[in-house]
Structures are given as C-alpha cells and as structure tokens.
Amino acid sequence: MRRITVLIATLAVAVSAVSAQATAAFADRPALLTSIGQSADLEMVKVLLGRAKIQFASDPLVKAAGLPAGARTLILSVGGSSKGLGAAGISTDEEMARSKALIKRARELGMKIIVIHVGGEARRGTLSDAFIEVCVPAGDLVIVVADGDKDGIFEKLAAPTRIPVIKVAKITAAGAPLAAAFK
Amino acid sequence: MKKVIIASLLIAVTAVLATSQNPVNLYGRAAVGAKGVVAAAKPEASQVGIDILKKGGNAVDAAVATAFALGVLEPNASGVGGGGFMIIKLAKMKEAVVIDFREMAPAAATADMYKYGDDGKVIGNASVVGGLASGVPGEVAGLLYALDNFGSRKLKRDAILAPAIAWAEKGIPVTVNLAIIIRDELGKINTFPATAKIYTKDGLPYELGDSIKNPDYAGTLRLIAKGGVDAIYKGEMAEKIAKAVRDAGGIMTAADLASYQVKVRKPITGSYRDYSIISTPPASSGGTHVIQILNILENFDMAKYGDGTPGADHLWIEALRLAFADRGKYMADADFVKVPLAGLTSKAYAKELAAKIVMGKAMGSATADDPTRFESGSTTSFAVMDKDGNMVAVTKSINYFFGSGVVVPGTGIIMNDHMDDFALKPGSIQSIEPGKRPLSSMTPTLVLDPAGKPFMAVGSPGATRIIAAVAQTISNVIDHKMSIQEAIMAPRLFAMASGTVQLEGRTSVNTVKALEALGHTVNVRADWDSYFGGVHAVVFNRATNMLEGGADPRRDGQAAGF
C-alpha cells in the first residue's frame, strides 16, 4: 500500500511538472500583478513571482486607464473576499466593473494574461466564482491549486477556447509553471 | 499509461480535498467526564488541561496550563503578547472573582495618537498593524496571578508550563482553520521578518498537514517557568519587548511593562429565569450586556417562540440593538469613567427597553436610553469544570489574527493590537488615556442553577459578536433545553445598534424571509461562520451527575474529559 501511495504521489507531481513544461514560454516581461476580488491571495502570488525572479509591479486596484505603458503581461490573482473588498472600500459590482474593463484594455494593448488561483477550496463560493467566470475565459494560461477546482469550474470555463489549465497540488508548486510561462 | 496518470492525479487531488473541508467535521467535538472537562479551541489544549487535572491540579491549574498551551497551539489568537480575563469560582469560594489582565495603554499614549488620512482611515492602518497598535500585555501577569492565588499549589510552575513548551518545540499541526488564517494574514506576517521566519515557509504560507515549530517561544516560556512574572516585565525581556515595539513604530517602554497591573475585580451579576449569571465587568463590556440582553428577553416567553423562528430571531435582533446602543454611550474602563453598571443590568430598566420592541415591525436602529435612573449604588475562550464544583472560564486575545504582526525577535512573542479597541479619536469616553484599558467584549461567564449550584462555564472569541454568542448559548440551554453541544452548534445571529443583521447560513429560509418582511435588512453568511465566534463551554448535568463539554466546529474546538 505504501508503495502504491508513493507511486501515486510521484505520478501526481510528475503530471504537474509535465503540464508545467508543456506550456511553452509565451509571456513577456515586465508583468503587472493585480487582484481580482481583493483576496489576500495576492500576497502569495507576490512571493511566487519574487522567488521566480520575474520582474513585476503590483497594484491590487489598478484600473484600465492606469495600466502602465511598459507592462507586457497581466497576472490576475483571482479570489473574492468580502473582507478585502470592504478594506479597499469598493463594492462587488465596482470590482467586477474594474475587472472587466481592465481585461478588455489589456487585450486591446496586446498584453498576455495569466490567471492564477492559489486560494484552494477555501477561496471558492459565490463571490469568488463570479470573478473566476470573468477571468478564466480571458486568460492565456490558468494556474490553479488543485483543491480549488474540485468541481472542474476552471477546466469548464477554459475548454471552449482551449486555454491551458495547469493544476498543482500545493501553493509552493505554482511557482514553477508561473516561471515557465515567461520568456 | 495516460489513464493511469489521470487516475493517479485524481486520487491525489481527492486525497487533498478529503481533508480540506471546513469545518472538518461536526462530530466528536463534545466530551463527557465524571471528574473533569476542559473545552478549548484546540483538542491538544483541552488535553493539556485534562492531564493537569489527572495529576492532581485543580481547575485553575488546568486553566493556566491550557491558557499557556493555547498561546502555542493557536498563536493567531492569543499569547504572551496579549491579554484577557479569567473568571474563577472554586467550590470553597463564596463569591467568584474576575482577574482582569487586559492590556493597558502605554504612558506616552494620547487620545490623538493616530493620524487620519483624507480617506477617513487611520494612516498606515497603524491602530492594527505595527508597534503603535500594541498595548502593554497582561497575559503572563494575569495567568501567574491566578496560579499563585487560586491554584492548588500541588503542581509547580514549571509543570504547568511544560506542555506548552513541549508543543512549541515539537511543532503544532497546521489545520484547515490555521492554514486559512495564515493565508489571509500573509501580507501582515511578511511585513515583519521575525514573524515571517516563524509562520511562513520563506514567505509562503504553511499548508494543511505541515507543522510549525517555535523554539524561541519555548525559550520564553522556560524563562517564565523559572523566573515568573519578572521574566517578562522586568530586565532584559522587558527591554527586548519595548525595543521591538518601538522599532515597529510604537511608543512602549520597559517602564510601561514594569508598571503593568493585574486588576482583581468583583464580577457583574444578574439572573435569567432563576439561573444566576456571573460574568466579566469593565474593562469588558461583555458581561454587563449579556446580562442586559438576557434581562430584556426574560420579558418574553422564548421557549414558546421556539429556536430560530422569526419571532425569536426578531426579539434577539431588537435586544442586541438596544444593548449595543447603550454600549456605545456608556461603556468604558470603569477605572477611568463612571459606568452605570447597576442600571444597565437592572430588571426594571430591561423591562422599559423590552417595551420598545414591537413584534410586527423592525426598529431599524436603536438609540441609547438612560440607565442611570436605575442606578442604586479576534481571541480564544475556554472553560474548565471539575467534579468538586470548581469553575473557570477564560477569554484571552491578541485582538486581530496575529495581532499587530510584530514578533519580538528571538522570543517568539506576537504583540497584540488591542489599542484598536479604543475610540481612536478624542472626545469619547472610550478615547485613549495613558494606563487606560481599551474597551473589550470578552465575556467569560459562569452560570449557577436555580439551587445555586455550579451549572455552566462559557465564553467565546469573536469581538463584539462574543456578547451575542454567549447570550444565545445560555438561552439555548435554558430556554430550549439543548445540550451544550447543540446549543453551540445552533445557527447564530448578530446585530449592532443599527445596520444590517448578520444571519448564519443555516438559518431557515422562512425565518430569513419573515425577518425581511418585518423590515430587517439581513445578510446571510456562510453555514458555519467563524464570524459568529467560537463558544467553548462546560455544563454540569445533574441528571447524570456528569460534566459535559461542548466545543465549536466554526473553529478547531474540541472538548476533553475524564
């Protein structure tokens, strides 16, 4: 039984790694990181980017009109938080409007978009799902910590336009595919 | 091969999912014991208390050991850098006592010490994050005062602290609850390198299944075991704490620590349907308002209304609104301000307030009345009761999760951010003054049955929601005859003097609709929402002659007994 467990774990890690490598580097630097939903998950993505030595700026509330001219890739840390929205002093509707306008403008500017969800199952639910539905179809790549995709919502939203979805077992494992996405 | 890989991945993912539900389970939270029961926010902490009882310690010994262990096992909620309240009634004591070890404002604190930006918020969130957020901690002074004056003296201080030291060295399990809290507070944690060093893996959060060691905190606890109160409040450690706070923008000095005072207070008392309520007086508002709310509800037949019905929930909402209106106007540290305690807890005053409640219509908002006419004269909570009738309830805190975020380098101590509990501008009775204690809602409470015998020890974390959580739990047991575990698990609600009513997700849809029809604006939250606190309580069941502990699945609660 122990052997089987080890085998399964090894294979699972291997699958993550294979998936990560399967996506060719497509994103240019520098990147701009923002939050979609104002959860604290942005902090984790910051650490992952820092570890991967990817040059980035972070602005959780950046608006379409405020997209820096030099930014080539937009990273969306998706996850809704009532507490975060409250602390930022914005409503869900305002955040949704900002998100849609931001994605639209990024596309107009030819930016690549990476969607990342590192909050796991705890960062799902009505609020988060509304933001996930807006972000995923707009992404060039989706990275998700696996227990956040129990119901397959990310794969379902990505399937129509064949957006690659990379699932990783743990937050720490999200760094590798994120780094691999950058040229 | 492809199929095998997919299957393997699915199995691996399923394994992760199977252990990441929140709450993890709803069963097995309660415990029954003939000799003693401890109900705390972590199973390991409850067991620490039981082990002390088994070694011959009394309920206070067990409570102090559990308290120090919680500082290790639930580091986001309480610890040496915080403060709290303990209520004790040993069988041989005629009257209960409250040990107030709430933080004090440093001597250099002023009513206008926080500066506001154009957005109306405190600049840099300084009342919550960083050194300026910290009051002078009282935990060690309070716990050791209790041990020295009410402990059995059969066990030495080092034996009481040993389990906490062992857990700090061995490492604590990262549960779903703790993992989520660390993720949510990662920004604050990573702001301070000494904090990030303990509570992150190179900046990323610990995850489910990991364990967190804190050898520096073990060292601090060893110093306390050896040197007692002076190990923290005098000499090198006091200098270290003050320096860390000042380095993070604060104003605390070693002299502030040296002058910290534990206050031993007379509890606030009242009754509810012939049961005696003995609770925490100012600097906590909690006990007073629990009694006030129960006094208001005593004017209604709550048992007849039933649990969770529109009528019952409407009464709870209106009673909470009336109590919180008074809280805003009258409550503060009674050492600095005259608080009309007798009026606020008077049955006659409650009757006048009850008369303001209209069953067919929501009041929307309440304004403070005049209790003086009746004058005559973020946290963890746990409860301990033993076979001899000794009762202890403790609520203690560093305020928001991970407090101010400041860890004193080399000590593992997380400093509190309880300065945020003051009114942050001048002109309020709750404004900051040097040496004053910020207003608290912590409500460790004891209940005696109609014969005057020990019945219940109860308390909760949850900021202002503590008051509602404790009152609702008491009512559930007394009015609705629930077991203590059922009373804890029942859906809760919360309302302030005005604003939206918060309902837990399991509230009946019919009740939600009926409350809206009455004119209440409601927000339905998650099914099991830690927003509503985490009640831990022990009840003496006279029918079975057994102690029954209840613990809250909204957090990591688990009772233990023997």
XYZ file of C-alpha atoms in Angstrom:
745
model
C 0.000 0.000 0.000
C 2.843 2.330 0.921
C 4.487 1.669 -2.461
C 1.250 2.494 -4.237
C 0.881 5.716 -2.277
C 4.435 6.740 -3.105
C 3.841 5.860 -6.758
C 0.642 7.869 -6.868
C 2.280 10.864 -5.237
C 5.247 10.664 -7.593
C 2.986 10.398 -10.613
C 0.867 13.315 -9.431
C 3.924 15.504 -9.059
C 5.176 14.288 -12.434
C 1.881 15.220 -14.052
C 2.106 18.724 -12.594
C 5.650 19.061 -13.867
C 4.800 17.701 -17.295
C 1.864 20.083 -17.551
C 4.012 22.985 -16.486
C 6.609 22.228 -19.094
C 4.031 21.510 -21.757
C 3.145 25.183 -21.987
C 5.799 26.996 -23.952
C 7.010 30.306 -22.608
C 4.761 32.982 -24.067
C 4.679 35.874 -21.606
C 6.893 38.930 -21.855
C 8.324 40.933 -19.000
C 7.678 43.101 -17.090
C 4.450 41.869 -15.547
C 1.758 43.676 -13.661
C 0.079 41.765 -10.856
C -3.391 42.688 -9.705
C -6.130 41.181 -7.597
C -9.495 40.230 -8.992
C -11.757 40.057 -5.956
C -9.369 41.638 -3.415
C -8.490 38.466 -1.531
C -5.238 38.237 0.387
C -4.071 35.583 -2.108
C -2.268 38.346 -4.000
C 0.402 38.217 -1.291
C 1.155 34.590 -2.115
C 1.495 35.335 -5.811
C 3.882 38.170 -4.990
C 6.106 35.726 -3.135
C 5.943 33.213 -6.003
C 6.930 35.862 -8.546
C 9.727 37.095 -6.312
C 11.093 33.582 -5.931
C 10.919 33.054 -9.696
C 12.826 36.329 -10.173
C 10.174 37.661 -12.523
C 10.203 41.423 -12.742
C 6.765 42.687 -11.778
C 4.835 45.557 -10.278
C 1.837 45.047 -8.031
C -1.299 47.138 -7.860
C -4.329 45.359 -6.420
C -6.686 48.098 -7.568
C -5.214 49.092 -10.928
C -7.815 50.393 -13.358
C -7.922 50.061 -17.139
C -6.836 53.640 -17.586
C -3.948 53.135 -15.189
C -2.284 50.180 -16.917
C 1.405 51.121 -17.090
C 2.621 51.624 -20.642
C 5.561 49.224 -20.262
C 3.700 46.272 -18.791
C 3.548 43.317 -21.201
C 1.809 40.673 -19.125
C -1.123 40.995 -16.751
C -1.308 38.484 -13.897
C -4.737 38.167 -12.323
C -4.758 36.750 -8.789
C -8.381 35.707 -8.633
C -10.371 35.167 -5.472
C -13.187 37.091 -3.840
C -13.028 38.350 -0.279
C -15.750 40.391 1.389
C -13.191 41.475 3.968
C -10.749 42.562 1.245
C -13.403 44.426 -0.719
C -14.522 46.142 2.474
C -10.963 47.127 3.369
C -10.482 48.525 -0.138
C -13.731 50.443 0.163
C -15.268 49.046 -3.001
C -18.382 47.033 -3.722
C -18.558 43.715 -5.559
C -20.176 45.453 -8.522
C -17.412 48.059 -8.684
C -14.749 45.352 -8.519
C -16.495 43.421 -11.260
C -16.672 46.506 -13.467
C -12.980 47.266 -12.831
C -12.029 43.682 -13.673
C -13.942 43.599 -16.948
C -12.606 46.964 -18.080
C -9.064 46.002 -17.117
C -9.154 42.727 -19.051
C -10.658 44.450 -22.091
C -7.963 47.149 -22.070
C -5.163 44.607 -21.568
C -6.381 42.755 -24.640
C -6.533 45.964 -26.651
C -2.930 46.623 -25.670
C -1.905 43.128 -26.744
C -0.910 42.058 -23.263
C -0.786 38.398 -22.297
C -2.980 37.394 -19.372
C -2.186 34.765 -16.745
C -4.948 33.785 -14.342
C -3.824 32.271 -11.063
C -5.954 30.883 -8.234
C -3.937 29.834 -5.188
C -6.633 30.055 -2.505
C -7.810 26.477 -2.837
C -11.243 25.295 -1.817
C -11.493 27.960 0.869
C -11.350 30.628 -1.849
C -14.362 29.346 -3.744
C -18.026 30.165 -3.362
C -20.488 32.576 -4.864
C -18.292 35.648 -4.596
C -15.081 34.074 -5.896
C -16.853 32.131 -8.631
C -18.286 35.302 -10.133
C -14.756 36.664 -10.557
C -13.415 33.326 -11.797
C -16.071 33.311 -14.524
C -14.898 36.703 -15.720
C -11.172 35.966 -15.628
C -10.664 32.441 -16.892
C -12.088 32.859 -20.426
C -9.817 35.876 -20.885
C -6.604 34.105 -19.904
C -3.762 32.775 -21.999
C -2.889 30.437 -19.155
C -4.660 29.367 -15.990
C -2.788 28.059 -12.935
C -4.845 26.658 -10.099
C -4.095 24.900 -6.822
C -5.987 21.665 -7.335
C -8.347 21.687 -4.393
C -9.770 24.927 -5.724
C -11.044 23.093 -8.798
C -12.952 20.286 -7.143
C -15.930 20.861 -9.433
C -13.865 21.475 -12.548
C -15.010 25.078 -12.961
C -11.644 26.238 -14.262
C -11.414 23.485 -16.859
C -15.032 24.023 -17.870
C -14.519 27.755 -18.424
C -11.207 27.239 -20.226
C -12.359 24.414 -22.510
C -14.269 26.351 -25.201
C -11.190 28.371 -26.160
C -8.690 25.646 -25.236
C -6.916 27.737 -22.647
C -4.302 25.586 -20.927
C -5.095 24.866 -17.284
C -2.254 23.761 -15.046
C -3.252 22.216 -11.747
C -0.726 21.977 -8.956
C -1.062 20.111 -5.679
C 0.290 22.827 -3.398
C 0.797 26.579 -3.414
C 4.563 26.169 -3.495
C 4.222 24.178 -6.733
C 2.519 27.094 -8.502
C 5.834 28.898 -8.882
C 7.279 26.531 -11.491
C 4.553 26.873 -14.157
C 4.368 30.587 -13.460
C 8.087 30.971 -14.086
C 7.922 28.686 -17.133
C 5.299 30.895 -18.729
C 7.738 33.804 -19.033
C 10.198 34.092 -21.897
C -0.269 4.946 -19.145
C -2.193 8.160 -19.769
C -5.207 6.692 -17.959
C -3.021 5.693 -15.017
C -1.565 9.192 -14.755
C -5.002 10.792 -14.864
C -6.330 8.321 -12.297
C -3.346 8.926 -10.054
C -3.775 12.655 -10.270
C -7.458 12.328 -9.466
C -6.707 10.177 -6.437
C -4.058 12.613 -5.227
C -6.388 15.570 -5.665
C -9.228 13.708 -3.957
C -6.952 12.971 -1.006
C -6.228 16.668 -0.635
C -9.910 17.562 -0.955
C -10.996 14.985 1.551
C -9.002 16.677 4.270
C -9.627 20.294 3.389
C -13.263 20.782 4.229
C -14.122 23.486 6.693
C -15.398 22.674 9.252
C -13.532 19.382 9.064
C -16.266 17.581 10.935
C -19.256 18.248 13.103
C -18.986 15.129 15.227
C -16.885 14.281 18.216
C -16.472 17.869 19.347
C -18.131 17.246 22.693
C -16.762 15.337 25.669
C -18.198 13.934 28.871
C -16.352 13.362 32.120
C -17.138 12.398 35.673
C -14.088 14.094 37.159
C -13.270 16.997 34.897
C -13.870 18.530 31.469
C -11.937 21.157 29.523
C -13.410 22.724 26.382
C -10.980 24.760 24.312
C -10.299 25.893 20.773
C -7.744 23.142 20.082
C -8.020 19.462 21.055
C -4.403 19.415 22.194
C -5.030 22.352 24.528
C -8.074 20.677 26.084
C -5.966 17.578 26.665
C -3.277 19.656 28.383
C -5.899 20.810 30.891
C -7.159 17.274 31.463
C -3.628 15.980 32.040
C -3.101 18.633 34.712
C -6.361 17.629 36.434
C -5.261 13.982 36.326
C -2.011 14.955 38.032
C -3.964 16.406 40.936
C -4.174 20.012 39.836
C -7.354 21.973 40.365
C -9.425 23.791 37.742
C -7.246 26.911 37.955
C -4.056 24.884 37.453
C -5.690 23.275 34.428
C -6.901 26.622 33.102
C -3.481 28.254 33.376
C -1.775 25.295 31.672
C -4.419 25.307 28.929
C -4.019 29.053 28.504
C -0.257 28.859 28.018
C -0.726 25.910 25.644
C -3.256 27.848 23.559
C -0.661 30.574 23.117
C 1.401 27.963 21.260
C -1.320 25.905 19.592
C -3.471 28.831 18.458
C -0.804 31.516 18.008
C -3.032 33.666 15.796
C -5.452 34.235 18.675
C -3.639 34.734 21.963
C -0.313 34.526 23.712
C 2.255 36.171 25.938
C 1.947 39.400 23.942
C -1.779 39.748 24.659
C -4.268 39.966 27.488
C -7.658 38.825 28.678
C -9.989 37.985 31.513
C -10.419 34.963 33.761
C -13.411 34.283 35.974
C -12.936 31.821 38.819
C -15.318 30.258 41.277
C -13.805 27.488 43.317
C -16.217 25.370 45.313
C -14.895 26.801 48.584
C -15.328 30.427 47.429
C -18.476 32.288 48.379
C -18.052 34.802 45.573
C -16.428 34.449 42.181
C -13.532 36.726 41.189
C -12.553 38.171 37.857
C -8.889 38.548 37.037
C -8.556 41.381 34.553
C -5.313 41.079 32.622
C -6.421 43.290 29.764
C -3.723 45.374 28.094
C -3.026 48.934 29.236
C -2.267 51.944 27.041
C 1.406 52.935 27.297
C 2.239 56.019 29.375
C 3.032 58.032 26.240
C -0.321 57.219 24.612
C -2.611 60.140 23.778
C -6.180 60.442 22.530
C -4.955 61.824 19.196
C -2.007 59.466 18.652
C -3.460 58.059 15.438
C -3.482 60.336 12.423
C -6.182 60.153 9.799
C -5.836 60.411 6.017
C -8.188 62.147 3.604
C -9.998 58.838 3.158
C -11.071 58.953 6.807
C -8.920 55.945 7.721
C -6.031 55.737 10.180
C -2.859 56.339 8.181
C -0.937 53.132 7.584
C -3.566 51.119 9.475
C -1.402 51.960 12.498
C -4.008 51.010 15.088
C -3.987 47.454 13.738
C -0.548 46.741 12.237
C 2.833 47.646 13.758
C 4.142 48.820 17.084
C 1.721 51.679 17.658
C -1.127 49.134 17.769
C 0.174 47.373 20.866
C -0.999 47.897 24.404
C 1.095 46.721 27.351
C 0.427 42.963 27.523
C -1.078 41.396 30.634
C -1.269 37.694 29.888
C 1.670 36.405 31.896
C 0.911 38.664 34.863
C -2.739 37.558 34.867
C -2.200 33.842 34.418
C 0.515 33.659 37.062
C -1.577 35.753 39.474
C -4.352 33.162 39.080
C -1.932 30.277 39.542
C -0.307 31.775 42.642
C -3.546 32.802 44.345
C -6.104 30.225 43.244
C -4.057 27.242 42.060
C -3.814 24.048 44.103
C -0.103 24.588 44.835
C 0.290 20.852 44.252
C 1.967 21.462 40.909
C 4.908 23.759 40.384
C 5.006 26.478 37.760
C 7.368 24.524 35.536
C 4.946 21.577 35.486
C 2.139 23.919 34.419
C 4.209 25.382 31.587
C 5.845 22.133 30.457
C 3.125 21.053 27.982
C 3.164 24.439 26.243
C 6.955 24.305 25.990
C 6.770 20.787 24.565
C 4.296 21.828 21.857
C 6.390 24.872 20.902
C 9.407 22.604 20.434
C 7.627 19.694 18.807
C 5.612 21.836 16.425
C 1.887 22.462 16.133
C -0.316 20.921 13.443
C -1.471 23.245 10.688
C -5.213 22.670 10.455
C -7.570 23.899 7.737
C -8.529 26.739 10.044
C -4.932 27.814 10.763
C -3.887 27.438 7.118
C -6.673 29.790 6.021
C -5.824 32.324 8.713
C -2.142 32.358 7.739
C -3.054 32.809 4.054
C -5.396 35.658 4.890
C -2.838 37.404 7.068
C 0.193 36.720 4.879
C 0.657 40.377 3.960
C 0.855 41.359 7.635
C 3.060 38.408 8.529
C 5.514 39.087 5.701
C 5.799 42.740 6.719
C 7.810 41.687 9.760
C 10.801 39.368 9.128
C 10.781 37.886 12.637
C 7.115 36.951 12.184
C 7.602 35.583 8.666
C 10.504 33.462 9.907
C 8.189 31.535 12.239
C 4.861 31.491 10.402
C 5.842 31.106 6.735
C 7.992 28.856 4.600
C 10.251 31.509 3.094
C 7.319 33.846 2.621
C 4.695 31.316 1.556
C 2.065 30.080 3.981
C 2.233 26.772 5.778
C -0.341 24.382 4.398
C -2.584 21.662 5.743
C -0.511 18.853 7.210
C 2.573 20.957 7.914
C 3.709 21.667 11.442
C 5.094 24.906 12.859
C 7.839 24.918 15.473
C 8.542 27.926 17.642
C 11.712 27.233 19.659
C 12.131 30.909 20.562
C 8.699 30.889 22.207
C 9.655 27.692 24.038
C 12.665 29.591 25.375
C 10.432 32.456 26.529
C 8.089 30.040 28.298
C 11.094 28.437 30.006
C 12.143 31.836 31.306
C 8.623 32.333 32.697
C 8.706 28.892 34.306
C 11.953 29.789 36.014
C 11.574 33.478 36.779
C 7.818 34.076 36.965
C 6.299 37.460 36.156
C 9.597 39.309 36.357
C 10.945 37.250 33.469
C 8.663 39.225 31.172
C 8.002 42.547 32.878
C 11.498 43.429 34.082
C 15.072 43.327 32.890
C 16.313 42.092 29.535
C 12.983 40.715 28.265
C 11.098 43.929 29.039
C 13.769 45.887 27.176
C 13.533 43.485 24.211
C 9.743 43.779 24.013
C 9.766 47.553 24.276
C 12.519 47.853 21.667
C 10.722 45.581 19.189
C 7.528 47.596 19.590
C 9.365 50.916 19.171
C 11.343 49.590 16.197
C 7.980 48.872 14.585
C 6.786 52.430 15.160
C 5.378 52.120 18.693
C 5.792 54.030 21.938
C 6.069 51.318 24.591
C 8.883 51.454 27.120
C 10.324 48.968 29.596
C 8.835 51.184 32.323
C 5.365 50.543 30.869
C 5.920 46.824 31.285
C 7.278 47.247 34.801
C 4.179 49.196 35.816
C 1.621 46.779 34.357
C -1.046 45.903 36.917
C -3.424 42.950 37.117
C -6.829 44.013 38.467
C -8.866 41.647 40.599
C -12.496 42.618 40.176
C -15.868 41.763 41.575
C -17.900 40.072 38.838
C -21.012 41.608 37.372
C -24.013 39.519 38.348
C -27.581 39.005 37.241
C -30.104 36.282 36.708
C -32.019 34.648 33.887
C -35.107 32.579 34.669
C -33.809 31.699 38.139
C -30.306 30.837 36.941
C -27.545 33.115 38.277
C -25.285 34.761 35.732
C -21.799 35.721 36.958
C -19.699 37.485 34.380
C -16.986 39.934 33.439
C -17.233 43.616 34.388
C -15.457 46.554 32.700
C -12.893 46.911 31.209
C -15.020 44.379 29.358
C -18.479 45.359 28.247
C -19.345 41.711 27.677
C -20.771 40.503 30.972
C -22.865 43.601 31.526
C -24.503 43.399 28.123
C -25.029 39.632 28.231
C -26.997 40.209 31.424
C -28.808 43.205 29.890
C -29.797 41.212 26.784
C -30.989 38.241 28.821
C -32.907 40.638 31.104
C -34.691 42.083 28.061
C -35.503 38.620 26.674
C -36.765 37.449 30.051
C -39.828 39.614 29.357
C -40.762 37.234 26.526
C -41.541 33.529 26.520
C -38.564 32.490 24.411
C -39.298 28.772 24.832
C -42.742 29.307 23.352
C -41.364 31.272 20.401
C -39.026 28.364 19.674
C -35.474 28.217 18.419
C -34.675 30.061 15.195
C -38.250 31.137 14.478
C -38.992 34.593 13.033
C -40.385 35.759 16.370
C -37.406 34.540 18.378
C -34.845 35.930 15.941
C -36.688 39.268 15.791
C -36.517 39.518 19.586
C -32.803 38.697 19.567
C -32.104 41.339 16.932
C -34.005 44.051 18.794
C -32.473 43.141 22.176
C -28.990 43.267 20.639
C -29.729 46.646 19.048
C -30.891 48.111 22.372
C -27.880 46.753 24.266
C -25.349 47.908 21.702
C -26.825 51.413 21.666
C -26.123 51.606 25.410
C -22.696 50.043 24.953
C -21.636 52.827 22.610
C -22.738 55.540 25.007
C -21.900 54.254 28.460
C -19.196 51.579 28.330
C -15.506 52.172 29.027
C -12.803 51.271 31.538
C -14.624 51.818 34.843
C -11.317 52.806 36.479
C -11.407 55.955 34.342
C -15.103 56.553 33.669
C -18.235 56.124 35.772
C -20.194 53.325 34.092
C -23.843 52.856 35.207
C -23.446 49.115 35.751
C -26.333 48.674 38.151
C -28.673 50.458 35.778
C -27.540 48.567 32.711
C -28.120 45.245 34.478
C -31.364 46.297 36.202
C -34.505 44.229 35.551
C -36.634 47.391 35.665
C -34.510 49.095 33.026
C -34.645 45.965 30.863
C -38.430 45.965 31.172
C -38.542 49.529 29.805
C -36.274 48.527 26.928
C -38.366 45.421 26.221
C -41.431 47.626 25.917
C -39.776 49.384 22.973
C -39.827 46.161 20.957
C -42.727 45.890 18.524
C -43.314 42.324 17.383
C -44.672 43.291 13.983
C -42.009 45.768 12.919
C -38.215 46.119 12.967
C -36.947 49.133 14.901
C -34.137 49.549 12.370
C -31.840 51.371 14.741
C -31.767 51.911 18.478
C -30.596 54.907 20.473
C -29.164 54.710 23.961
C -31.624 55.144 26.806
C -30.813 56.348 30.337
C -29.821 53.504 32.667
C -28.553 55.977 35.297
C -32.136 56.333 36.535
C -31.900 52.737 37.707
C -28.560 53.115 39.444
C -28.540 52.255 43.122
C -25.494 52.001 44.153
C -10.248 38.219 17.035
C -9.395 35.855 20.905
C -9.804 32.464 22.311
C -12.012 31.215 25.041
C -12.153 28.071 27.078
C -13.863 26.612 30.108
C -12.873 24.178 32.842
C -15.057 22.460 35.422
C -14.215 19.641 37.782
C -16.078 17.194 39.991
C -15.585 19.356 43.064
C -17.607 22.178 41.539
C -14.657 24.385 40.675
C -15.411 26.542 37.631
C -13.121 28.640 35.469
C -13.744 30.463 32.199
C -11.015 32.347 30.366
C -11.117 34.576 27.313
C -7.826 35.973 26.081
C -6.594 37.580 22.946
C -4.024 39.419 20.885
C -7.005 41.005 19.062
C -6.921 40.589 15.268
C -5.416 37.379 13.887
C -1.677 37.509 14.549
C -2.212 40.747 16.483
C -0.095 43.688 15.380
C 2.050 41.340 13.276
C 5.099 42.281 15.346
C 7.075 39.373 16.769
C 9.690 40.329 19.340
C 12.863 38.942 17.713
C 14.326 35.928 19.482
C 11.316 35.443 21.771
C 8.502 34.184 19.540
C 6.127 36.636 21.227
C 3.467 38.145 18.935
C 2.447 41.591 20.158
C -1.230 42.479 20.395
C -3.091 45.222 18.531
C -5.619 45.987 21.232
C -5.063 49.739 21.022
C -7.531 49.455 18.129
C -10.271 48.723 20.683
C -10.130 52.290 21.969
C -12.146 55.036 20.304
C -9.323 56.318 18.123
C -10.231 59.997 18.278
C -10.512 62.331 21.282
C -13.887 63.152 22.798
C -15.313 59.729 23.616
C -15.473 58.003 26.990
C -13.641 55.207 25.163
C -10.828 57.503 23.961
C -7.190 56.665 24.713
C -5.630 57.745 28.022
C -2.291 56.608 29.481
C -2.744 53.473 31.577
C -6.364 53.033 30.494
C -7.642 49.631 29.353
C -9.338 49.531 25.945
C -12.980 48.506 25.986
C -13.382 44.773 25.486
C -16.267 42.456 24.662
C -14.622 39.400 26.220
C -17.222 37.608 28.278
C -16.034 34.600 30.254
C -19.158 33.752 32.231
C -20.312 31.341 34.921
C -23.901 30.230 35.449
C -25.338 28.742 38.640
C -28.529 26.700 38.571
C -31.663 27.786 40.472
C -30.341 25.940 43.543
C -27.148 27.998 43.380
C -25.015 25.049 42.288
C -22.400 25.163 39.524
C -24.119 24.796 36.161
C -22.154 26.275 33.282
C -18.809 27.875 32.402
C -18.879 29.544 28.991
C -17.120 32.056 26.761
C -16.307 32.870 23.156
C -13.959 34.789 20.891
C -15.381 36.981 18.129
C -15.044 40.693 19.025
C -18.450 42.282 19.611
C -20.161 39.064 18.429
C -18.935 37.476 21.679
C -21.797 39.113 23.531
C -24.444 37.646 21.232
C -22.759 34.227 21.049
C -22.566 33.815 24.824
C -26.115 35.083 25.403
C -27.547 32.852 22.651
C -25.745 29.780 24.011
C -27.070 30.398 27.527
C -30.603 30.913 26.176
C -30.394 27.790 24.001
C -29.601 25.681 27.052
C -32.035 27.338 29.484
C -34.947 28.194 27.166
C -34.737 25.453 24.564
C -33.279 22.683 26.740
C -30.497 21.965 24.265
C -27.407 20.011 25.250
C -24.362 22.260 25.398
C -23.075 20.900 22.059
C -26.438 21.505 20.377
C -26.540 24.997 21.870
C -23.103 25.764 20.442
C -23.907 24.390 17.002
C -27.261 26.139 16.593
C -27.192 28.919 13.948
C -26.372 32.338 15.380
C -27.261 35.898 14.517
C -25.777 39.289 15.282
C -26.873 42.903 15.154
C -25.412 46.170 16.382
C -27.459 49.253 17.337
C -28.160 49.828 13.671
C -27.203 48.392 10.308
C -27.504 45.020 8.639
C -28.462 41.939 10.642
C -25.974 39.094 10.164
C -27.523 35.618 9.997
C -25.640 32.343 9.896
C -26.275 30.397 6.691
C -28.250 27.594 8.282
C -30.991 29.966 9.407
C -34.300 28.754 7.991
C -35.271 30.348 4.681
C -38.731 31.047 6.095
C -37.191 32.937 9.002
C -34.974 34.961 6.678
C -37.985 35.953 4.576
C -40.099 36.730 7.642
C -37.387 38.939 9.126
C -37.093 40.850 5.848
C -40.868 41.276 5.830
C -40.634 42.828 9.296
C -38.249 45.425 7.863
C -34.885 43.949 8.877
C -32.072 44.233 6.362
C -30.284 40.895 6.573
C -27.080 39.374 5.270
C -26.918 35.585 5.177
C -23.342 34.451 5.798
C -21.660 31.032 5.486
C -23.282 27.965 7.035
C -20.563 27.636 9.659
C -19.052 31.061 10.011
C -16.260 31.873 12.465
C -17.508 35.482 12.313
C -20.054 34.381 14.938
C -17.369 33.365 17.427
C -16.257 30.040 18.817
C -18.073 29.105 22.006
C -16.488 26.659 24.420
C -18.402 25.646 27.492
C -18.862 23.025 30.167
C -22.206 22.173 31.756
C -22.878 20.109 34.869
C -25.696 17.686 34.052
C -27.291 16.966 37.426
C -29.471 14.216 35.957
C -26.466 12.106 35.001
C -24.053 13.631 37.507
C -21.619 14.161 34.646
C -19.769 17.157 33.253
C -20.489 17.809 29.573
C -18.141 19.873 27.439
C -19.133 21.498 24.168
C -16.778 22.889 21.535
C -17.227 24.937 18.418
C -16.807 23.474 14.916
C -16.650 27.005 13.493
C -13.028 26.931 14.621
C -10.915 23.973 15.808
C -12.819 23.440 19.052
C -12.678 20.102 20.827
C -13.517 19.289 24.426
C -11.804 16.628 26.524
C -12.909 14.902 29.706
C -12.131 12.098 32.113
